[in-house]
């Protein structure tokens, strides 16, 4: 779902590359979910259990801040909404 979003929409965004990196980490941790079957419940469970998304060696097992988690939710919603809008 991430690669399709990137190809059709994300690469055209000013902050698309940053969003892609964040979404890539989330998709890897979620085992590359299929957009059509990914639910709010899936994301809620992921968010409740996830750890840091630090860069490189800074991943120390601490939870992400609430604003960071909300930002990631925003990107996941953007990805989902755009694929739905494009009927993909």
PDB file of N, CA and C in Angstrom:
ATOM      1  N   UNK A   1       0.809  -1.184   0.000  1.00  0.00           N
ATOM      2  CA  UNK A   1       0.000   0.000   0.000  1.00  0.00           C
ATOM      3  C   UNK A   1       0.854   1.250   0.000  1.00  0.00           C
ATOM      4  N   UNK A   2       2.004   1.199   0.638  1.00  0.00           N
ATOM      5  CA  UNK A   2       2.865   2.376   0.712  1.00  0.00           C
ATOM      6  C   UNK A   2       3.461   2.730  -0.643  1.00  0.00           C
ATOM      7  N   UNK A   3       3.949   1.738  -1.356  1.00  0.00           N
ATOM      8  CA  UNK A   3       4.568   2.016  -2.653  1.00  0.00           C
ATOM      9  C   UNK A   3       3.565   2.582  -3.648  1.00  0.00           C
ATOM     10  N   UNK A   4       2.343   2.092  -3.598  1.00  0.00           N
ATOM     11  CA  UNK A   4       1.302   2.609  -4.481  1.00  0.00           C
ATOM     12  C   UNK A   4       0.992   4.070  -4.139  1.00  0.00           C
ATOM     13  N   UNK A   5       0.859   4.369  -2.847  1.00  0.00           N
ATOM     14  CA  UNK A   5       0.619   5.743  -2.415  1.00  0.00           C
ATOM     15  C   UNK A   5       1.760   6.661  -2.872  1.00  0.00           C
ATOM     16  N   UNK A   6       2.997   6.186  -2.708  1.00  0.00           N
ATOM     17  CA  UNK A   6       4.152   6.990  -3.105  1.00  0.00           C
ATOM     18  C   UNK A   6       4.128   7.283  -4.604  1.00  0.00           C
ATOM     19  N   UNK A   7       3.887   6.250  -5.379  1.00  0.00           N
ATOM     20  CA  UNK A   7       3.893   6.386  -6.835  1.00  0.00           C
ATOM     21  C   UNK A   7       2.799   7.337  -7.328  1.00  0.00           C
ATOM     22  N   UNK A   8       1.605   7.234  -6.742  1.00  0.00           N
ATOM     23  CA  UNK A   8       0.457   7.997  -7.228  1.00  0.00           C
ATOM     24  C   UNK A   8       0.288   9.361  -6.571  1.00  0.00           C
ATOM     25  N   UNK A   9       0.866   9.546  -5.378  1.00  0.00           N
ATOM     26  CA  UNK A   9       0.583  10.789  -4.660  1.00  0.00           C
ATOM     27  C   UNK A   9       1.763  11.322  -3.843  1.00  0.00           C
ATOM     28  N   UNK A  10       2.344  10.484  -3.022  1.00  0.00           N
ATOM     29  CA  UNK A  10       3.336  10.942  -2.049  1.00  0.00           C
ATOM     30  C   UNK A  10       4.544  11.652  -2.636  1.00  0.00           C
ATOM     31  N   UNK A  11       5.038  11.178  -3.774  1.00  0.00           N
ATOM     32  CA  UNK A  11       6.242  11.777  -4.353  1.00  0.00           C
ATOM     33  C   UNK A  11       6.019  13.216  -4.796  1.00  0.00           C
ATOM     34  N   UNK A  12       4.767  13.628  -4.915  1.00  0.00           N
ATOM     35  CA  UNK A  12       4.442  14.985  -5.327  1.00  0.00           C
ATOM     36  C   UNK A  12       4.279  15.952  -4.156  1.00  0.00           C
ATOM     37  N   UNK A  13       4.370  15.457  -2.934  1.00  0.00           N
ATOM     38  CA  UNK A  13       4.203  16.291  -1.754  1.00  0.00           C
ATOM     39  C   UNK A  13       5.534  16.889  -1.319  1.00  0.00           C
ATOM     40  N   UNK A  14       5.491  18.097  -0.802  1.00  0.00           N
ATOM     41  CA  UNK A  14       6.707  18.750  -0.320  1.00  0.00           C
ATOM     42  C   UNK A  14       7.366  17.922   0.786  1.00  0.00           C
ATOM     43  N   UNK A  15       6.560  17.381   1.675  1.00  0.00           N
ATOM     44  CA  UNK A  15       7.088  16.571   2.774  1.00  0.00           C
ATOM     45  C   UNK A  15       6.927  15.079   2.502  1.00  0.00           C
ATOM     46  N   UNK A  16       6.755  14.722   1.238  1.00  0.00           N
ATOM     47  CA  UNK A  16       6.504  13.335   0.872  1.00  0.00           C
ATOM     48  C   UNK A  16       7.611  12.373   1.256  1.00  0.00           C
ATOM     49  N   UNK A  17       8.861  12.775   1.072  1.00  0.00           N
ATOM     50  CA  UNK A  17       9.981  11.873   1.393  1.00  0.00           C
ATOM     51  C   UNK A  17      10.035  11.578   2.884  1.00  0.00           C
ATOM     52  N   UNK A  18       9.798  12.590   3.706  1.00  0.00           N
ATOM     53  CA  UNK A  18       9.779  12.394   5.149  1.00  0.00           C
ATOM     54  C   UNK A  18       8.609  11.490   5.543  1.00  0.00           C
ATOM     55  N   UNK A  19       7.461  11.747   4.966  1.00  0.00           N
ATOM     56  CA  UNK A  19       6.291  10.914   5.248  1.00  0.00           C
ATOM     57  C   UNK A  19       6.542   9.477   4.828  1.00  0.00           C
ATOM     58  N   UNK A  20       7.170   9.291   3.679  1.00  0.00           N
ATOM     59  CA  UNK A  20       7.456   7.947   3.189  1.00  0.00           C
ATOM     60  C   UNK A  20       8.330   7.179   4.175  1.00  0.00           C
ATOM     61  N   UNK A  21       9.357   7.832   4.711  1.00  0.00           N
ATOM     62  CA  UNK A  21      10.238   7.161   5.683  1.00  0.00           C
ATOM     63  C   UNK A  21       9.473   6.739   6.928  1.00  0.00           C
ATOM     64  N   UNK A  22       8.649   7.630   7.432  1.00  0.00           N
ATOM     65  CA  UNK A  22       7.870   7.311   8.644  1.00  0.00           C
ATOM     66  C   UNK A  22       6.868   6.191   8.355  1.00  0.00           C
ATOM     67  N   UNK A  23       6.186   6.294   7.228  1.00  0.00           N
ATOM     68  CA  UNK A  23       5.205   5.272   6.858  1.00  0.00           C
ATOM     69  C   UNK A  23       5.876   3.932   6.572  1.00  0.00           C
ATOM     70  N   UNK A  24       7.065   3.969   6.022  1.00  0.00           N
ATOM     71  CA  UNK A  24       7.792   2.736   5.734  1.00  0.00           C
ATOM     72  C   UNK A  24       8.084   1.972   7.022  1.00  0.00           C
ATOM     73  N   UNK A  25       8.508   2.677   8.047  1.00  0.00           N
ATOM     74  CA  UNK A  25       8.770   2.030   9.338  1.00  0.00           C
ATOM     75  C   UNK A  25       7.480   1.446   9.897  1.00  0.00           C
ATOM     76  N   UNK A  26       6.397   2.222   9.825  1.00  0.00           N
ATOM     77  CA  UNK A  26       5.120   1.717  10.339  1.00  0.00           C
ATOM     78  C   UNK A  26       4.659   0.488   9.564  1.00  0.00           C
ATOM     79  N   UNK A  27       4.750   0.535   8.241  1.00  0.00           N
ATOM     80  CA  UNK A  27       4.312  -0.605   7.428  1.00  0.00           C
ATOM     81  C   UNK A  27       5.150  -1.844   7.701  1.00  0.00           C
ATOM     82  N   UNK A  28       6.447  -1.667   7.912  1.00  0.00           N
ATOM     83  CA  UNK A  28       7.299  -2.803   8.251  1.00  0.00           C
ATOM     84  C   UNK A  28       6.872  -3.412   9.579  1.00  0.00           C
ATOM     85  N   UNK A  29       6.601  -2.561  10.567  1.00  0.00           N
ATOM     86  CA  UNK A  29       6.187  -3.047  11.883  1.00  0.00           C
ATOM     87  C   UNK A  29       4.804  -3.695  11.846  1.00  0.00           C
ATOM     88  N   UNK A  30       3.986  -3.290  10.876  1.00  0.00           N
ATOM     89  CA  UNK A  30       2.642  -3.852  10.716  1.00  0.00           C
ATOM     90  C   UNK A  30       2.609  -5.011   9.715  1.00  0.00           C
ATOM     91  N   UNK A  31       3.779  -5.456   9.264  1.00  0.00           N
ATOM     92  CA  UNK A  31       3.881  -6.553   8.293  1.00  0.00           C
ATOM     93  C   UNK A  31       3.200  -6.228   6.973  1.00  0.00           C
ATOM     94  N   UNK A  32       3.443  -5.031   6.472  1.00  0.00           N
ATOM     95  CA  UNK A  32       2.930  -4.574   5.175  1.00  0.00           C
ATOM     96  C   UNK A  32       1.438  -4.846   5.007  1.00  0.00           C
ATOM     97  N   UNK A  33       0.607  -4.099   5.728  1.00  0.00           N
ATOM     98  CA  UNK A  33      -0.847  -4.339   5.664  1.00  0.00           C
ATOM     99  C   UNK A  33      -1.428  -4.001   4.291  1.00  0.00           C
ATOM    100  N   UNK A  34      -2.537  -4.615   3.995  1.00  0.00           N
ATOM    101  CA  UNK A  34      -3.279  -4.324   2.767  1.00  0.00           C
ATOM    102  C   UNK A  34      -4.275  -3.218   3.098  1.00  0.00           C
ATOM    103  N   UNK A  35      -4.253  -2.165   2.315  1.00  0.00           N
ATOM    104  CA  UNK A  35      -5.065  -0.982   2.607  1.00  0.00           C
ATOM    105  C   UNK A  35      -6.543  -1.310   2.774  1.00  0.00           C
ATOM    106  N   UNK A  36      -7.068  -2.173   1.929  1.00  0.00           N
ATOM    107  CA  UNK A  36      -8.503  -2.472   1.950  1.00  0.00           C
ATOM    108  C   UNK A  36      -8.933  -3.189   3.229  1.00  0.00           C
ATOM    109  N   UNK A  37      -8.007  -3.848   3.908  1.00  0.00           N
ATOM    110  CA  UNK A  37      -8.372  -4.601   5.107  1.00  0.00           C
ATOM    111  C   UNK A  37      -7.819  -3.989   6.387  1.00  0.00           C
ATOM    112  N   UNK A  38      -7.061  -2.924   6.283  1.00  0.00           N
ATOM    113  CA  UNK A  38      -6.463  -2.278   7.455  1.00  0.00           C
ATOM    114  C   UNK A  38      -7.519  -1.410   8.137  1.00  0.00           C
ATOM    115  N   UNK A  39      -7.716  -1.625   9.431  1.00  0.00           N
ATOM    116  CA  UNK A  39      -8.785  -0.928  10.150  1.00  0.00           C
ATOM    117  C   UNK A  39      -8.225  -0.005  11.226  1.00  0.00           C
ATOM    118  N   UNK A  40      -9.107   0.842  11.738  1.00  0.00           N
ATOM    119  CA  UNK A  40      -8.735   1.714  12.855  1.00  0.00           C
ATOM    120  C   UNK A  40      -8.346   0.869  14.068  1.00  0.00           C
ATOM    121  N   UNK A  41      -8.995  -0.262  14.227  1.00  0.00           N
ATOM    122  CA  UNK A  41      -8.677  -1.164  15.332  1.00  0.00           C
ATOM    123  C   UNK A  41      -7.243  -1.681  15.195  1.00  0.00           C
ATOM    124  N   UNK A  42      -6.834  -2.023  13.972  1.00  0.00           N
ATOM    125  CA  UNK A  42      -5.462  -2.476  13.736  1.00  0.00           C
ATOM    126  C   UNK A  42      -4.463  -1.397  14.148  1.00  0.00           C
ATOM    127  N   UNK A  43      -4.739  -0.161  13.753  1.00  0.00           N
ATOM    128  CA  UNK A  43      -3.824   0.928  14.089  1.00  0.00           C
ATOM    129  C   UNK A  43      -3.822   1.190  15.586  1.00  0.00           C
ATOM    130  N   UNK A  44      -4.977   1.113  16.233  1.00  0.00           N
ATOM    131  CA  UNK A  44      -5.055   1.343  17.673  1.00  0.00           C
ATOM    132  C   UNK A  44      -4.206   0.333  18.439  1.00  0.00           C
ATOM    133  N   UNK A  45      -4.258  -0.931  18.038  1.00  0.00           N
ATOM    134  CA  UNK A  45      -3.441  -1.958  18.687  1.00  0.00           C
ATOM    135  C   UNK A  45      -1.955  -1.710  18.421  1.00  0.00           C
ATOM    136  N   UNK A  46      -1.630  -1.344  17.210  1.00  0.00           N
ATOM    137  CA  UNK A  46      -0.245  -1.023  16.862  1.00  0.00           C
ATOM    138  C   UNK A  46       0.252   0.144  17.709  1.00  0.00           C
ATOM    139  N   UNK A  47      -0.544   1.199  17.778  1.00  0.00           N
ATOM    140  CA  UNK A  47      -0.152   2.390  18.527  1.00  0.00           C
ATOM    141  C   UNK A  47       0.037   2.085  20.009  1.00  0.00           C
ATOM    142  N   UNK A  48      -0.804   1.254  20.567  1.00  0.00           N
ATOM    143  CA  UNK A  48      -0.723   0.912  21.986  1.00  0.00           C
ATOM    144  C   UNK A  48       0.539   0.130  22.320  1.00  0.00           C
ATOM    145  N   UNK A  49       1.066  -0.600  21.348  1.00  0.00           N
ATOM    146  CA  UNK A  49       2.199  -1.481  21.614  1.00  0.00           C
ATOM    147  C   UNK A  49       3.520  -1.036  21.011  1.00  0.00           C
ATOM    148  N   UNK A  50       3.522   0.042  20.260  1.00  0.00           N
ATOM    149  CA  UNK A  50       4.729   0.368  19.517  1.00  0.00           C
ATOM    150  C   UNK A  50       5.807   1.035  20.342  1.00  0.00           C
ATOM    151  N   UNK A  51       6.985   0.942  19.809  1.00  0.00           N
ATOM    152  CA  UNK A  51       8.150   1.543  20.446  1.00  0.00           C
ATOM    153  C   UNK A  51       8.666   2.695  19.605  1.00  0.00           C
ATOM    154  N   UNK A  52       9.796   3.178  19.947  1.00  0.00           N
ATOM    155  CA  UNK A  52      10.377   4.341  19.304  1.00  0.00           C
ATOM    156  C   UNK A  52      10.643   4.140  17.826  1.00  0.00           C
ATOM    157  N   UNK A  53      10.655   5.229  17.092  1.00  0.00           N
ATOM    158  CA  UNK A  53      11.063   5.227  15.688  1.00  0.00           C
ATOM    159  C   UNK A  53      12.334   6.054  15.549  1.00  0.00           C
ATOM    160  N   UNK A  54      13.188   5.998  16.532  1.00  0.00           N
ATOM    161  CA  UNK A  54      14.413   6.794  16.506  1.00  0.00           C
ATOM    162  C   UNK A  54      15.285   6.479  15.320  1.00  0.00           C
ATOM    163  N   UNK A  55      16.236   7.334  15.063  1.00  0.00           N
ATOM    164  CA  UNK A  55      17.137   7.152  13.934  1.00  0.00           C
ATOM    165  C   UNK A  55      18.340   6.309  14.345  1.00  0.00           C
ATOM    166  N   UNK A  56      18.619   5.302  13.557  1.00  0.00           N
ATOM    167  CA  UNK A  56      19.828   4.499  13.752  1.00  0.00           C
ATOM    168  C   UNK A  56      19.953   3.950  15.158  1.00  0.00           C
ATOM    169  N   UNK A  57      21.057   4.282  15.812  1.00  0.00           N
ATOM    170  CA  UNK A  57      21.353   3.745  17.132  1.00  0.00           C
ATOM    171  C   UNK A  57      20.489   4.357  18.236  1.00  0.00           C
ATOM    172  N   UNK A  58      19.735   5.409  17.932  1.00  0.00           N
ATOM    173  CA  UNK A  58      18.948   6.064  18.977  1.00  0.00           C
ATOM    174  C   UNK A  58      17.675   5.304  19.331  1.00  0.00           C
ATOM    175  N   UNK A  59      17.400   4.209  18.666  1.00  0.00           N
ATOM    176  CA  UNK A  59      16.229   3.395  19.028  1.00  0.00           C
ATOM    177  C   UNK A  59      16.543   2.710  20.345  1.00  0.00           C
ATOM    178  N   UNK A  60      15.947   3.210  21.399  1.00  0.00           N
ATOM    179  CA  UNK A  60      16.294   2.698  22.724  1.00  0.00           C
ATOM    180  C   UNK A  60      15.119   2.030  23.427  1.00  0.00           C
ATOM    181  N   UNK A  61      14.042   1.784  22.735  1.00  0.00           N
ATOM    182  CA  UNK A  61      12.917   1.082  23.323  1.00  0.00           C
ATOM    183  C   UNK A  61      11.939   1.962  24.073  1.00  0.00           C
ATOM    184  N   UNK A  62      12.139   3.271  24.068  1.00  0.00           N
ATOM    185  CA  UNK A  62      11.191   4.156  24.735  1.00  0.00           C
ATOM    186  C   UNK A  62      10.035   4.461  23.792  1.00  0.00           C
ATOM    187  N   UNK A  63       8.884   4.756  24.389  1.00  0.00           N
ATOM    188  CA  UNK A  63       7.715   5.070  23.563  1.00  0.00           C
ATOM    189  C   UNK A  63       7.879   6.413  22.881  1.00  0.00           C
ATOM    190  N   UNK A  64       7.250   6.523  21.726  1.00  0.00           N
ATOM    191  CA  UNK A  64       7.207   7.804  21.029  1.00  0.00           C
ATOM    192  C   UNK A  64       6.326   8.770  21.801  1.00  0.00           C
ATOM    193  N   UNK A  65       6.580  10.045  21.637  1.00  0.00           N
ATOM    194  CA  UNK A  65       5.737  11.047  22.282  1.00  0.00           C
ATOM    195  C   UNK A  65       4.344  11.022  21.644  1.00  0.00           C
ATOM    196  N   UNK A  66       3.380  11.522  22.371  1.00  0.00           N
ATOM    197  CA  UNK A  66       2.010  11.586  21.857  1.00  0.00           C
ATOM    198  C   UNK A  66       1.933  12.408  20.576  1.00  0.00           C
ATOM    199  N   UNK A  67       2.589  13.592  20.509  1.00  0.00           N
ATOM    200  CA  UNK A  67       2.541  14.334  19.238  1.00  0.00           C
ATOM    201  C   UNK A  67       3.129  13.544  18.058  1.00  0.00           C
ATOM    202  N   UNK A  68       4.186  12.795  18.285  1.00  0.00           N
ATOM    203  CA  UNK A  68       4.769  11.986  17.204  1.00  0.00           C
ATOM    204  C   UNK A  68       3.800  10.898  16.767  1.00  0.00           C
ATOM    205  N   UNK A  69       3.153  10.272  17.733  1.00  0.00           N
ATOM    206  CA  UNK A  69       2.187   9.235  17.384  1.00  0.00           C
ATOM    207  C   UNK A  69       0.990   9.824  16.643  1.00  0.00           C
ATOM    208  N   UNK A  70       0.554  11.012  17.049  1.00  0.00           N
ATOM    209  CA  UNK A  70      -0.555  11.660  16.349  1.00  0.00           C
ATOM    210  C   UNK A  70      -0.152  12.042  14.927  1.00  0.00           C
ATOM    211  N   UNK A  71       1.074  12.468  14.753  1.00  0.00           N
ATOM    212  CA  UNK A  71       1.571  12.816  13.421  1.00  0.00           C
ATOM    213  C   UNK A  71       1.587  11.581  12.528  1.00  0.00           C
ATOM    214  N   UNK A  72       2.025  10.466  13.080  1.00  0.00           N
ATOM    215  CA  UNK A  72       2.033   9.222  12.314  1.00  0.00           C
ATOM    216  C   UNK A  72       0.618   8.784  11.952  1.00  0.00           C
ATOM    217  N   UNK A  73      -0.319   8.972  12.870  1.00  0.00           N
ATOM    218  CA  UNK A  73      -1.717   8.652  12.575  1.00  0.00           C
ATOM    219  C   UNK A  73      -2.214   9.519  11.417  1.00  0.00           C
ATOM    220  N   UNK A  74      -1.846  10.784  11.427  1.00  0.00           N
ATOM    221  CA  UNK A  74      -2.234  11.680  10.346  1.00  0.00           C
ATOM    222  C   UNK A  74      -1.716  11.172   9.004  1.00  0.00           C
ATOM    223  N   UNK A  75      -0.464  10.751   8.945  1.00  0.00           N
ATOM    224  CA  UNK A  75       0.096  10.237   7.687  1.00  0.00           C
ATOM    225  C   UNK A  75      -0.583   8.941   7.264  1.00  0.00           C
ATOM    226  N   UNK A  76      -0.889   8.075   8.221  1.00  0.00           N
ATOM    227  CA  UNK A  76      -1.565   6.825   7.875  1.00  0.00           C
ATOM    228  C   UNK A  76      -2.965   7.110   7.336  1.00  0.00           C
ATOM    229  N   UNK A  77      -3.654   8.075   7.934  1.00  0.00           N
ATOM    230  CA  UNK A  77      -4.981   8.459   7.438  1.00  0.00           C
ATOM    231  C   UNK A  77      -4.871   9.062   6.042  1.00  0.00           C
ATOM    232  N   UNK A  78      -3.852   9.886   5.837  1.00  0.00           N
ATOM    233  CA  UNK A  78      -3.645  10.500   4.532  1.00  0.00           C
ATOM    234  C   UNK A  78      -3.420   9.434   3.472  1.00  0.00           C
ATOM    235  N   UNK A  79      -2.594   8.463   3.789  1.00  0.00           N
ATOM    236  CA  UNK A  79      -2.310   7.363   2.866  1.00  0.00           C
ATOM    237  C   UNK A  79      -3.613   6.622   2.539  1.00  0.00           C
ATOM    238  N   UNK A  80      -4.343   6.249   3.549  1.00  0.00           N
ATOM    239  CA  UNK A  80      -5.578   5.495   3.361  1.00  0.00           C
ATOM    240  C   UNK A  80      -6.617   6.283   2.579  1.00  0.00           C
ATOM    241  N   UNK A  81      -6.808   7.527   2.963  1.00  0.00           N
ATOM    242  CA  UNK A  81      -7.798   8.368   2.280  1.00  0.00           C
ATOM    243  C   UNK A  81      -7.461   8.598   0.816  1.00  0.00           C
ATOM    244  N   UNK A  82      -6.201   8.798   0.528  1.00  0.00           N
ATOM    245  CA  UNK A  82      -5.798   9.044  -0.861  1.00  0.00           C
ATOM    246  C   UNK A  82      -5.990   7.790  -1.704  1.00  0.00           C
ATOM    247  N   UNK A  83      -5.648   6.629  -1.186  1.00  0.00           N
ATOM    248  CA  UNK A  83      -5.865   5.396  -1.942  1.00  0.00           C
ATOM    249  C   UNK A  83      -7.355   5.151  -2.159  1.00  0.00           C
ATOM    250  N   UNK A  84      -8.159   5.474  -1.148  1.00  0.00           N
ATOM    251  CA  UNK A  84      -9.605   5.327  -1.289  1.00  0.00           C
ATOM    252  C   UNK A  84     -10.132   6.306  -2.345  1.00  0.00           C
ATOM    253  N   UNK A  85      -9.635   7.539  -2.318  1.00  0.00           N
ATOM    254  CA  UNK A  85     -10.072   8.542  -3.278  1.00  0.00           C
ATOM    255  C   UNK A  85      -9.738   8.108  -4.711  1.00  0.00           C
ATOM    256  N   UNK A  86      -8.574   7.471  -4.880  1.00  0.00           N
ATOM    257  CA  UNK A  86      -8.155   7.009  -6.190  1.00  0.00           C
ATOM    258  C   UNK A  86      -8.764   5.663  -6.561  1.00  0.00           C
ATOM    259  N   UNK A  87      -9.567   5.107  -5.649  1.00  0.00           N
ATOM    260  CA  UNK A  87     -10.211   3.813  -5.849  1.00  0.00           C
ATOM    261  C   UNK A  87      -9.192   2.684  -6.066  1.00  0.00           C
ATOM    262  N   UNK A  88      -8.138   2.720  -5.269  1.00  0.00           N
ATOM    263  CA  UNK A  88      -7.073   1.703  -5.361  1.00  0.00           C
ATOM    264  C   UNK A  88      -7.156   0.742  -4.194  1.00  0.00           C
TER     265      UNK A  88
END
